[in-house]
């Protein structure tokens, strides 16, 4: 089923700061539509021009603005969807306050197509953050990077993004896209911040003096320079995939345990036989790590399982933003209790008793 032709985008309701869009419109189209009218859509990710809004809602997409705006579910005010029995549920009136029973929009959001097909959504918009600065900071550990996130969050400028790249992912993207190493000296980790500081770099003042900053601080004020710094982060998946089929894990860990878990994931990847390249990078402030591992045997699931089991030991989630899908369905028990999985199965059975909707996804 393709929803691509359901691509209508209504005019913006300036009174409520909301917008109704068909599920086939791309994320990029919605972002541009909102921006042209002086608003901002709260979700952004590298696949903005191919991802449909319906897809981002069905998967509760995260991305690079979660620290500022929350995930897709936090943008959702209402939903229209077709259920397995052919009934249409439609609740697009845009009431922010509406406690009449279960929140079906939230339920369908992140259900990965297992409960129904989303046809339209009502989204809340944000006031634009204004001009921003992007900074790249060298640090010597995940723990130091987290201390800088804390400093940044308690400073004056709003943090719009806080991303981390380890040395191996930096080397990979530099090699794949022929990018220069962005610092004068090599650093074990690079931390990328985007701050809503009026675009003059003032948001980085309280960070620059912090003892956790290793070497130089690179700050970009112009749009082209900001994009240039973002390239190191946004091109990671592409950089690893050009080496072959790669194991692309997407996990999250409670922030107090993130540093230790990330170090174990790196050590574990480095010690795996046959590994050609690896990196542990991602949306640091969300506790969301992307673990990229390329090995000689792309079909081997042992690599994935080792990562997911490590994360489970730290009481993390085996899918922070990409979803469970079919690949991780057998591993759901690593981060959900039998009671939780039982409740989810009951919902699935009630709404889709014949199992028509995306069979095999979420539940093995
Ligand atoms: C990223 C996507 C793949 O953050 O989740 O690069
Ligand atoms: Zn991501």
JSON list of N, CA, C and O in Angstrom, two decimals, residues 117-172:
[
{"chain": "A", "resi": 117, "resn": "UNK", "atom": "N", "xyz": [-3.94, 2.00, 8.75]},
{"chain": "A", "resi": 117, "resn": "UNK", "atom": "CA", "xyz": [-3.18, 2.81, 7.78]},
{"chain": "A", "resi": 117, "resn": "UNK", "atom": "C", "xyz": [-3.54, 4.27, 7.99]},
{"chain": "A", "resi": 117, "resn": "UNK", "atom": "O", "xyz": [-4.70, 4.67, 7.87]},
{"chain": "A", "resi": 118, "resn": "UNK", "atom": "N", "xyz": [-2.55, 5.05, 8.34]},
{"chain": "A", "resi": 118, "resn": "UNK", "atom": "CA", "xyz": [-2.77, 6.47, 8.61]},
{"chain": "A", "resi": 118, "resn": "UNK", "atom": "C", "xyz": [-2.97, 7.21, 7.28]},
{"chain": "A", "resi": 118, "resn": "UNK", "atom": "O", "xyz": [-2.18, 7.04, 6.35]},
{"chain": "A", "resi": 119, "resn": "UNK", "atom": "N", "xyz": [-4.05, 8.01, 7.20]},
{"chain": "A", "resi": 119, "resn": "UNK", "atom": "CA", "xyz": [-4.32, 8.73, 5.96]},
{"chain": "A", "resi": 119, "resn": "UNK", "atom": "C", "xyz": [-4.11, 10.24, 6.09]},
{"chain": "A", "resi": 119, "resn": "UNK", "atom": "O", "xyz": [-3.83, 10.92, 5.11]},
{"chain": "A", "resi": 120, "resn": "UNK", "atom": "N", "xyz": [-4.29, 10.78, 7.30]},
{"chain": "A", "resi": 120, "resn": "UNK", "atom": "CA", "xyz": [-4.06, 12.22, 7.52]},
{"chain": "A", "resi": 120, "resn": "UNK", "atom": "C", "xyz": [-3.73, 12.46, 8.99]},
{"chain": "A", "resi": 120, "resn": "UNK", "atom": "O", "xyz": [-4.09, 11.65, 9.85]},
{"chain": "A", "resi": 121, "resn": "UNK", "atom": "N", "xyz": [-3.07, 13.57, 9.24]},
{"chain": "A", "resi": 121, "resn": "UNK", "atom": "CA", "xyz": [-2.73, 13.90, 10.63]},
{"chain": "A", "resi": 121, "resn": "UNK", "atom": "C", "xyz": [-2.89, 15.40, 10.88]},
{"chain": "A", "resi": 121, "resn": "UNK", "atom": "O", "xyz": [-2.76, 16.21, 9.96]},
{"chain": "A", "resi": 122, "resn": "UNK", "atom": "N", "xyz": [-3.18, 15.73, 12.12]},
{"chain": "A", "resi": 122, "resn": "UNK", "atom": "CA", "xyz": [-3.24, 17.12, 12.57]},
{"chain": "A", "resi": 122, "resn": "UNK", "atom": "C", "xyz": [-2.00, 17.34, 13.43]},
{"chain": "A", "resi": 122, "resn": "UNK", "atom": "O", "xyz": [-1.79, 16.62, 14.41]},
{"chain": "A", "resi": 123, "resn": "UNK", "atom": "N", "xyz": [-1.18, 18.31, 13.03]},
{"chain": "A", "resi": 123, "resn": "UNK", "atom": "CA", "xyz": [0.10, 18.52, 13.70]},
{"chain": "A", "resi": 123, "resn": "UNK", "atom": "C", "xyz": [0.15, 19.86, 14.39]},
{"chain": "A", "resi": 123, "resn": "UNK", "atom": "O", "xyz": [-0.39, 20.85, 13.90]},
{"chain": "A", "resi": 124, "resn": "UNK", "atom": "N", "xyz": [0.83, 19.90, 15.52]},
{"chain": "A", "resi": 124, "resn": "UNK", "atom": "CA", "xyz": [1.08, 21.20, 16.13]},
{"chain": "A", "resi": 124, "resn": "UNK", "atom": "C", "xyz": [2.39, 21.74, 15.59]},
{"chain": "A", "resi": 124, "resn": "UNK", "atom": "O", "xyz": [3.31, 20.98, 15.27]},
{"chain": "A", "resi": 125, "resn": "UNK", "atom": "N", "xyz": [2.46, 23.04, 15.47]},
{"chain": "A", "resi": 125, "resn": "UNK", "atom": "CA", "xyz": [3.68, 23.69, 14.97]},
{"chain": "A", "resi": 125, "resn": "UNK", "atom": "C", "xyz": [4.34, 24.47, 16.10]},
{"chain": "A", "resi": 125, "resn": "UNK", "atom": "O", "xyz": [3.75, 24.67, 17.16]},
{"chain": "A", "resi": 126, "resn": "UNK", "atom": "N", "xyz": [5.56, 24.86, 15.87]},
{"chain": "A", "resi": 126, "resn": "UNK", "atom": "CA", "xyz": [6.31, 25.62, 16.88]},
{"chain": "A", "resi": 126, "resn": "UNK", "atom": "C", "xyz": [6.63, 27.01, 16.34]},
{"chain": "A", "resi": 126, "resn": "UNK", "atom": "O", "xyz": [6.72, 27.21, 15.13]},
{"chain": "A", "resi": 127, "resn": "UNK", "atom": "N", "xyz": [6.89, 27.93, 17.27]},
{"chain": "A", "resi": 127, "resn": "UNK", "atom": "CA", "xyz": [7.45, 29.21, 16.85]},
{"chain": "A", "resi": 127, "resn": "UNK", "atom": "C", "xyz": [8.89, 28.94, 16.45]},
{"chain": "A", "resi": 127, "resn": "UNK", "atom": "O", "xyz": [9.59, 28.18, 17.13]},
{"chain": "A", "resi": 128, "resn": "UNK", "atom": "N", "xyz": [9.39, 29.53, 15.36]},
{"chain": "A", "resi": 128, "resn": "UNK", "atom": "CA", "xyz": [10.77, 29.26, 14.94]},
{"chain": "A", "resi": 128, "resn": "UNK", "atom": "C", "xyz": [11.77, 29.66, 16.02]},
{"chain": "A", "resi": 128, "resn": "UNK", "atom": "O", "xyz": [11.55, 30.63, 16.75]},
{"chain": "A", "resi": 129, "resn": "UNK", "atom": "N", "xyz": [12.84, 28.88, 16.09]},
{"chain": "A", "resi": 129, "resn": "UNK", "atom": "CA", "xyz": [13.84, 29.13, 17.14]},
{"chain": "A", "resi": 129, "resn": "UNK", "atom": "C", "xyz": [14.68, 30.37, 16.83]},
{"chain": "A", "resi": 129, "resn": "UNK", "atom": "O", "xyz": [15.43, 30.83, 17.68]},
{"chain": "A", "resi": 130, "resn": "UNK", "atom": "N", "xyz": [14.56, 30.90, 15.61]},
{"chain": "A", "resi": 130, "resn": "UNK", "atom": "CA", "xyz": [15.38, 32.06, 15.25]},
{"chain": "A", "resi": 130, "resn": "UNK", "atom": "C", "xyz": [16.75, 31.62, 14.77]},
{"chain": "A", "resi": 130, "resn": "UNK", "atom": "O", "xyz": [17.00, 30.43, 14.55]},
{"chain": "A", "resi": 131, "resn": "UNK", "atom": "N", "xyz": [17.64, 32.59, 14.63]},
{"chain": "A", "resi": 131, "resn": "UNK", "atom": "CA", "xyz": [18.97, 32.27, 14.09]},
{"chain": "A", "resi": 131, "resn": "UNK", "atom": "C", "xyz": [19.75, 31.38, 15.07]},
{"chain": "A", "resi": 131, "resn": "UNK", "atom": "O", "xyz": [19.63, 31.53, 16.28]},
{"chain": "A", "resi": 132, "resn": "UNK", "atom": "N", "xyz": [20.51, 30.47, 14.50]},
{"chain": "A", "resi": 132, "resn": "UNK", "atom": "CA", "xyz": [21.23, 29.50, 15.32]},
{"chain": "A", "resi": 132, "resn": "UNK", "atom": "C", "xyz": [22.72, 29.50, 15.02]},
{"chain": "A", "resi": 132, "resn": "UNK", "atom": "O", "xyz": [23.15, 29.97, 13.97]},
{"chain": "A", "resi": 133, "resn": "UNK", "atom": "N", "xyz": [23.49, 28.96, 15.96]},
{"chain": "A", "resi": 133, "resn": "UNK", "atom": "CA", "xyz": [24.91, 28.69, 15.73]},
{"chain": "A", "resi": 133, "resn": "UNK", "atom": "C", "xyz": [25.14, 27.20, 15.91]},
{"chain": "A", "resi": 133, "resn": "UNK", "atom": "O", "xyz": [24.50, 26.58, 16.75]},
{"chain": "A", "resi": 134, "resn": "UNK", "atom": "N", "xyz": [26.05, 26.67, 15.11]},
{"chain": "A", "resi": 134, "resn": "UNK", "atom": "CA", "xyz": [26.42, 25.26, 15.25]},
{"chain": "A", "resi": 134, "resn": "UNK", "atom": "C", "xyz": [27.88, 25.20, 15.69]},
{"chain": "A", "resi": 134, "resn": "UNK", "atom": "O", "xyz": [28.73, 25.90, 15.13]},
{"chain": "A", "resi": 135, "resn": "UNK", "atom": "N", "xyz": [28.15, 24.41, 16.71]},
{"chain": "A", "resi": 135, "resn": "UNK", "atom": "CA", "xyz": [29.53, 24.29, 17.19]},
{"chain": "A", "resi": 135, "resn": "UNK", "atom": "C", "xyz": [29.97, 22.85, 17.24]},
{"chain": "A", "resi": 135, "resn": "UNK", "atom": "O", "xyz": [29.17, 21.94, 17.50]},
{"chain": "A", "resi": 136, "resn": "UNK", "atom": "N", "xyz": [31.24, 22.64, 16.97]},
{"chain": "A", "resi": 136, "resn": "UNK", "atom": "CA", "xyz": [31.85, 21.31, 17.03]},
{"chain": "A", "resi": 136, "resn": "UNK", "atom": "C", "xyz": [32.91, 21.39, 18.12]},
{"chain": "A", "resi": 136, "resn": "UNK", "atom": "O", "xyz": [33.79, 22.26, 18.10]},
{"chain": "A", "resi": 137, "resn": "UNK", "atom": "N", "xyz": [32.81, 20.50, 19.10]},
{"chain": "A", "resi": 137, "resn": "UNK", "atom": "CA", "xyz": [33.69, 20.56, 20.26]},
{"chain": "A", "resi": 137, "resn": "UNK", "atom": "C", "xyz": [34.36, 19.19, 20.43]},
{"chain": "A", "resi": 137, "resn": "UNK", "atom": "O", "xyz": [33.68, 18.17, 20.44]},
{"chain": "A", "resi": 138, "resn": "UNK", "atom": "N", "xyz": [35.69, 19.19, 20.59]},
{"chain": "A", "resi": 138, "resn": "UNK", "atom": "CA", "xyz": [36.39, 17.94, 20.86]},
{"chain": "A", "resi": 138, "resn": "UNK", "atom": "C", "xyz": [36.28, 17.61, 22.34]},
{"chain": "A", "resi": 138, "resn": "UNK", "atom": "O", "xyz": [36.36, 18.50, 23.19]},
{"chain": "A", "resi": 139, "resn": "UNK", "atom": "N", "xyz": [36.05, 16.32, 22.65]},
{"chain": "A", "resi": 139, "resn": "UNK", "atom": "CA", "xyz": [36.02, 15.88, 24.06]},
{"chain": "A", "resi": 139, "resn": "UNK", "atom": "C", "xyz": [36.74, 14.55, 24.16]},
{"chain": "A", "resi": 139, "resn": "UNK", "atom": "O", "xyz": [36.95, 13.86, 23.15]},
{"chain": "A", "resi": 140, "resn": "UNK", "atom": "N", "xyz": [37.11, 14.17, 25.41]},
{"chain": "A", "resi": 140, "resn": "UNK", "atom": "CA", "xyz": [37.86, 12.93, 25.52]},
{"chain": "A", "resi": 140, "resn": "UNK", "atom": "C", "xyz": [37.02, 11.73, 25.91]},
{"chain": "A", "resi": 140, "resn": "UNK", "atom": "O", "xyz": [37.52, 10.61, 25.92]},
{"chain": "A", "resi": 141, "resn": "UNK", "atom": "N", "xyz": [35.75, 11.92, 26.24]},
{"chain": "A", "resi": 141, "resn": "UNK", "atom": "CA", "xyz": [34.91, 10.76, 26.60]},
{"chain": "A", "resi": 141, "resn": "UNK", "atom": "C", "xyz": [33.43, 11.10, 26.44]},
{"chain": "A", "resi": 141, "resn": "UNK", "atom": "O", "xyz": [33.06, 12.27, 26.38]},
{"chain": "A", "resi": 142, "resn": "UNK", "atom": "N", "xyz": [32.61, 10.03, 26.41]},
{"chain": "A", "resi": 142, "resn": "UNK", "atom": "CA", "xyz": [31.16, 10.24, 26.39]},
{"chain": "A", "resi": 142, "resn": "UNK", "atom": "C", "xyz": [30.73, 10.97, 27.66]},
{"chain": "A", "resi": 142, "resn": "UNK", "atom": "O", "xyz": [29.84, 11.81, 27.64]},
{"chain": "A", "resi": 143, "resn": "UNK", "atom": "N", "xyz": [31.39, 10.65, 28.78]},
{"chain": "A", "resi": 143, "resn": "UNK", "atom": "CA", "xyz": [31.02, 11.28, 30.06]},
{"chain": "A", "resi": 143, "resn": "UNK", "atom": "C", "xyz": [31.27, 12.79, 30.01]},
{"chain": "A", "resi": 143, "resn": "UNK", "atom": "O", "xyz": [30.43, 13.59, 30.45]},
{"chain": "A", "resi": 144, "resn": "UNK", "atom": "N", "xyz": [32.42, 13.19, 29.44]},
{"chain": "A", "resi": 144, "resn": "UNK", "atom": "CA", "xyz": [32.70, 14.62, 29.31]},
{"chain": "A", "resi": 144, "resn": "UNK", "atom": "C", "xyz": [31.69, 15.29, 28.38]},
{"chain": "A", "resi": 144, "resn": "UNK", "atom": "O", "xyz": [31.28, 16.43, 28.60]},
{"chain": "A", "resi": 145, "resn": "UNK", "atom": "N", "xyz": [31.33, 14.58, 27.33]},
{"chain": "A", "resi": 145, "resn": "UNK", "atom": "CA", "xyz": [30.34, 15.14, 26.39]},
{"chain": "A", "resi": 145, "resn": "UNK", "atom": "C", "xyz": [29.03, 15.39, 27.12]},
{"chain": "A", "resi": 145, "resn": "UNK", "atom": "O", "xyz": [28.39, 16.43, 26.95]},
{"chain": "A", "resi": 146, "resn": "UNK", "atom": "N", "xyz": [28.64, 14.45, 27.98]},
{"chain": "A", "resi": 146, "resn": "UNK", "atom": "CA", "xyz": [27.39, 14.62, 28.72]},
{"chain": "A", "resi": 146, "resn": "UNK", "atom": "C", "xyz": [27.47, 15.80, 29.69]},
{"chain": "A", "resi": 146, "resn": "UNK", "atom": "O", "xyz": [26.49, 16.51, 29.89]},
{"chain": "A", "resi": 147, "resn": "UNK", "atom": "N", "xyz": [28.66, 16.01, 30.30]},
{"chain": "A", "resi": 147, "resn": "UNK", "atom": "CA", "xyz": [28.78, 17.19, 31.19]},
{"chain": "A", "resi": 147, "resn": "UNK", "atom": "C", "xyz": [28.58, 18.46, 30.40]},
{"chain": "A", "resi": 147, "resn": "UNK", "atom": "O", "xyz": [27.99, 19.42, 30.89]},
{"chain": "A", "resi": 148, "resn": "UNK", "atom": "N", "xyz": [29.08, 18.48, 29.16]},
{"chain": "A", "resi": 148, "resn": "UNK", "atom": "CA", "xyz": [28.89, 19.69, 28.34]},
{"chain": "A", "resi": 148, "resn": "UNK", "atom": "C", "xyz": [27.43, 19.89, 27.94]},
{"chain": "A", "resi": 148, "resn": "UNK", "atom": "O", "xyz": [26.95, 21.01, 27.83]},
{"chain": "A", "resi": 149, "resn": "UNK", "atom": "N", "xyz": [26.72, 18.77, 27.74]},
{"chain": "A", "resi": 149, "resn": "UNK", "atom": "CA", "xyz": [25.28, 18.88, 27.45]},
{"chain": "A", "resi": 149, "resn": "UNK", "atom": "C", "xyz": [24.57, 19.53, 28.63]},
{"chain": "A", "resi": 149, "resn": "UNK", "atom": "O", "xyz": [23.74, 20.43, 28.47]},
{"chain": "A", "resi": 150, "resn": "UNK", "atom": "N", "xyz": [24.97, 19.11, 29.82]},
{"chain": "A", "resi": 150, "resn": "UNK", "atom": "CA", "xyz": [24.35, 19.68, 31.03]},
{"chain": "A", "resi": 150, "resn": "UNK", "atom": "C", "xyz": [24.64, 21.19, 31.12]},
{"chain": "A", "resi": 150, "resn": "UNK", "atom": "O", "xyz": [23.74, 21.97, 31.41]},
{"chain": "A", "resi": 151, "resn": "UNK", "atom": "N", "xyz": [25.88, 21.57, 30.84]},
{"chain": "A", "resi": 151, "resn": "UNK", "atom": "CA", "xyz": [26.25, 22.99, 30.88]},
{"chain": "A", "resi": 151, "resn": "UNK", "atom": "C", "xyz": [25.44, 23.75, 29.83]},
{"chain": "A", "resi": 151, "resn": "UNK", "atom": "O", "xyz": [24.86, 24.82, 30.10]},
{"chain": "A", "resi": 152, "resn": "UNK", "atom": "N", "xyz": [25.37, 23.18, 28.62]},
{"chain": "A", "resi": 152, "resn": "UNK", "atom": "CA", "xyz": [24.65, 23.86, 27.53]},
{"chain": "A", "resi": 152, "resn": "UNK", "atom": "C", "xyz": [23.18, 24.03, 27.87]},
{"chain": "A", "resi": 152, "resn": "UNK", "atom": "O", "xyz": [22.59, 25.08, 27.64]},
{"chain": "A", "resi": 153, "resn": "UNK", "atom": "N", "xyz": [22.59, 22.98, 28.45]},
{"chain": "A", "resi": 153, "resn": "UNK", "atom": "CA", "xyz": [21.15, 23.04, 28.73]},
{"chain": "A", "resi": 153, "resn": "UNK", "atom": "C", "xyz": [20.82, 24.02, 29.84]},
{"chain": "A", "resi": 153, "resn": "UNK", "atom": "O", "xyz": [19.71, 24.55, 29.89]},
{"chain": "A", "resi": 154, "resn": "UNK", "atom": "N", "xyz": [21.78, 24.25, 30.73]},
{"chain": "A", "resi": 154, "resn": "UNK", "atom": "CA", "xyz": [21.49, 25.18, 31.83]},
{"chain": "A", "resi": 154, "resn": "UNK", "atom": "C", "xyz": [21.93, 26.61, 31.49]},
{"chain": "A", "resi": 154, "resn": "UNK", "atom": "O", "xyz": [21.77, 27.51, 32.29]},
{"chain": "A", "resi": 155, "resn": "UNK", "atom": "N", "xyz": [22.50, 26.78, 30.28]},
{"chain": "A", "resi": 155, "resn": "UNK", "atom": "CA", "xyz": [22.90, 28.12, 29.85]},
{"chain": "A", "resi": 155, "resn": "UNK", "atom": "C", "xyz": [21.72, 28.88, 29.27]},
{"chain": "A", "resi": 155, "resn": "UNK", "atom": "O", "xyz": [20.58, 28.42, 29.32]},
{"chain": "A", "resi": 156, "resn": "UNK", "atom": "N", "xyz": [21.99, 30.06, 28.71]},
{"chain": "A", "resi": 156, "resn": "UNK", "atom": "CA", "xyz": [20.91, 30.90, 28.23]},
{"chain": "A", "resi": 156, "resn": "UNK", "atom": "C", "xyz": [20.27, 30.46, 26.92]},
{"chain": "A", "resi": 156, "resn": "UNK", "atom": "O", "xyz": [19.07, 30.62, 26.73]},
{"chain": "A", "resi": 157, "resn": "UNK", "atom": "N", "xyz": [21.08, 29.88, 26.02]},
{"chain": "A", "resi": 157, "resn": "UNK", "atom": "CA", "xyz": [20.55, 29.56, 24.69]},
{"chain": "A", "resi": 157, "resn": "UNK", "atom": "C", "xyz": [19.84, 28.20, 24.70]},
{"chain": "A", "resi": 157, "resn": "UNK", "atom": "O", "xyz": [20.29, 27.27, 25.36]},
{"chain": "A", "resi": 158, "resn": "UNK", "atom": "N", "xyz": [18.76, 28.11, 23.95]},
{"chain": "A", "resi": 158, "resn": "UNK", "atom": "CA", "xyz": [18.03, 26.85, 23.85]},
{"chain": "A", "resi": 158, "resn": "UNK", "atom": "C", "xyz": [18.85, 25.86, 23.02]},
{"chain": "A", "resi": 158, "resn": "UNK", "atom": "O", "xyz": [19.37, 26.22, 21.96]},
{"chain": "A", "resi": 159, "resn": "UNK", "atom": "N", "xyz": [18.98, 24.63, 23.50]},
{"chain": "A", "resi": 159, "resn": "UNK", "atom": "CA", "xyz": [19.73, 23.60, 22.76]},
{"chain": "A", "resi": 159, "resn": "UNK", "atom": "C", "xyz": [18.78, 22.94, 21.76]},
{"chain": "A", "resi": 159, "resn": "UNK", "atom": "O", "xyz": [17.80, 22.33, 22.15]},
{"chain": "A", "resi": 160, "resn": "UNK", "atom": "N", "xyz": [19.08, 23.07, 20.48]},
{"chain": "A", "resi": 160, "resn": "UNK", "atom": "CA", "xyz": [18.23, 22.48, 19.45]},
{"chain": "A", "resi": 160, "resn": "UNK", "atom": "C", "xyz": [18.72, 21.11, 19.04]},
{"chain": "A", "resi": 160, "resn": "UNK", "atom": "O", "xyz": [17.97, 20.30, 18.51]},
{"chain": "A", "resi": 161, "resn": "UNK", "atom": "N", "xyz": [20.01, 20.85, 19.23]},
{"chain": "A", "resi": 161, "resn": "UNK", "atom": "CA", "xyz": [20.56, 19.53, 18.90]},
{"chain": "A", "resi": 161, "resn": "UNK", "atom": "C", "xyz": [21.85, 19.32, 19.66]},
{"chain": "A", "resi": 161, "resn": "UNK", "atom": "O", "xyz": [22.61, 20.27, 19.89]},
{"chain": "A", "resi": 162, "resn": "UNK", "atom": "N", "xyz": [22.07, 18.08, 20.09]},
{"chain": "A", "resi": 162, "resn": "UNK", "atom": "CA", "xyz": [23.32, 17.71, 20.76]},
{"chain": "A", "resi": 162, "resn": "UNK", "atom": "C", "xyz": [23.68, 16.31, 20.29]},
{"chain": "A", "resi": 162, "resn": "UNK", "atom": "O", "xyz": [23.06, 15.33, 20.70]},
{"chain": "A", "resi": 163, "resn": "UNK", "atom": "N", "xyz": [24.64, 16.23, 19.38]},
{"chain": "A", "resi": 163, "resn": "UNK", "atom": "CA", "xyz": [24.98, 14.97, 18.72]},
{"chain": "A", "resi": 163, "resn": "UNK", "atom": "C", "xyz": [26.43, 14.61, 19.01]},
{"chain": "A", "resi": 163, "resn": "UNK", "atom": "O", "xyz": [27.28, 15.50, 19.11]},
{"chain": "A", "resi": 164, "resn": "UNK", "atom": "N", "xyz": [26.70, 13.32, 19.11]},
{"chain": "A", "resi": 164, "resn": "UNK", "atom": "CA", "xyz": [28.09, 12.91, 19.33]},
{"chain": "A", "resi": 164, "resn": "UNK", "atom": "C", "xyz": [28.59, 12.01, 18.20]},
{"chain": "A", "resi": 164, "resn": "UNK", "atom": "O", "xyz": [27.81, 11.26, 17.61]},
{"chain": "A", "resi": 165, "resn": "UNK", "atom": "N", "xyz": [29.87, 12.16, 17.89]},
{"chain": "A", "resi": 165, "resn": "UNK", "atom": "CA", "xyz": [30.52, 11.32, 16.89]},
{"chain": "A", "resi": 165, "resn": "UNK", "atom": "C", "xyz": [31.80, 10.79, 17.51]},
{"chain": "A", "resi": 165, "resn": "UNK", "atom": "O", "xyz": [32.58, 11.56, 18.08]},
{"chain": "A", "resi": 166, "resn": "UNK", "atom": "N", "xyz": [32.02, 9.48, 17.43]},
{"chain": "A", "resi": 166, "resn": "UNK", "atom": "CA", "xyz": [33.29, 8.97, 17.94]},
{"chain": "A", "resi": 166, "resn": "UNK", "atom": "C", "xyz": [34.34, 9.03, 16.82]},
{"chain": "A", "resi": 166, "resn": "UNK", "atom": "O", "xyz": [34.02, 9.33, 15.66]},
{"chain": "A", "resi": 167, "resn": "UNK", "atom": "N", "xyz": [35.58, 8.77, 17.21]},
{"chain": "A", "resi": 167, "resn": "UNK", "atom": "CA", "xyz": [36.69, 8.97, 16.26]},
{"chain": "A", "resi": 167, "resn": "UNK", "atom": "C", "xyz": [36.54, 8.08, 15.02]},
{"chain": "A", "resi": 167, "resn": "UNK", "atom": "O", "xyz": [36.82, 8.51, 13.90]},
{"chain": "A", "resi": 168, "resn": "UNK", "atom": "N", "xyz": [36.05, 6.84, 15.22]},
{"chain": "A", "resi": 168, "resn": "UNK", "atom": "CA", "xyz": [35.94, 5.94, 14.07]},
{"chain": "A", "resi": 168, "resn": "UNK", "atom": "C", "xyz": [34.83, 6.40, 13.12]},
{"chain": "A", "resi": 168, "resn": "UNK", "atom": "O", "xyz": [34.97, 6.26, 11.90]},
{"chain": "A", "resi": 169, "resn": "UNK", "atom": "N", "xyz": [33.76, 6.97, 13.65]},
{"chain": "A", "resi": 169, "resn": "UNK", "atom": "CA", "xyz": [32.74, 7.48, 12.71]},
{"chain": "A", "resi": 169, "resn": "UNK", "atom": "C", "xyz": [33.21, 8.76, 12.03]},
{"chain": "A", "resi": 169, "resn": "UNK", "atom": "O", "xyz": [32.89, 9.00, 10.86]},
{"chain": "A", "resi": 170, "resn": "UNK", "atom": "N", "xyz": [33.97, 9.57, 12.75]},
{"chain": "A", "resi": 170, "resn": "UNK", "atom": "CA", "xyz": [34.55, 10.77, 12.11]},
{"chain": "A", "resi": 170, "resn": "UNK", "atom": "C", "xyz": [35.48, 10.36, 10.96]},
{"chain": "A", "resi": 170, "resn": "UNK", "atom": "O", "xyz": [35.40, 10.90, 9.86]},
{"chain": "A", "resi": 171, "resn": "UNK", "atom": "N", "xyz": [36.35, 9.39, 11.23]},
{"chain": "A", "resi": 171, "resn": "UNK", "atom": "CA", "xyz": [37.27, 8.93, 10.18]},
{"chain": "A", "resi": 171, "resn": "UNK", "atom": "C", "xyz": [36.51, 8.37, 8.98]},
{"chain": "A", "resi": 171, "resn": "UNK", "atom": "O", "xyz": [36.87, 8.61, 7.84]},
{"chain": "A", "resi": 172, "resn": "UNK", "atom": "N", "xyz": [35.44, 7.62, 9.27]},
{"chain": "A", "resi": 172, "resn": "UNK", "atom": "CA", "xyz": [34.66, 6.99, 8.20]},
{"chain": "A", "resi": 172, "resn": "UNK", "atom": "C", "xyz": [34.04, 8.05, 7.28]},
{"chain": "A", "resi": 172, "resn": "UNK", "atom": "O", "xyz": [34.13, 7.98, 6.06]}
]
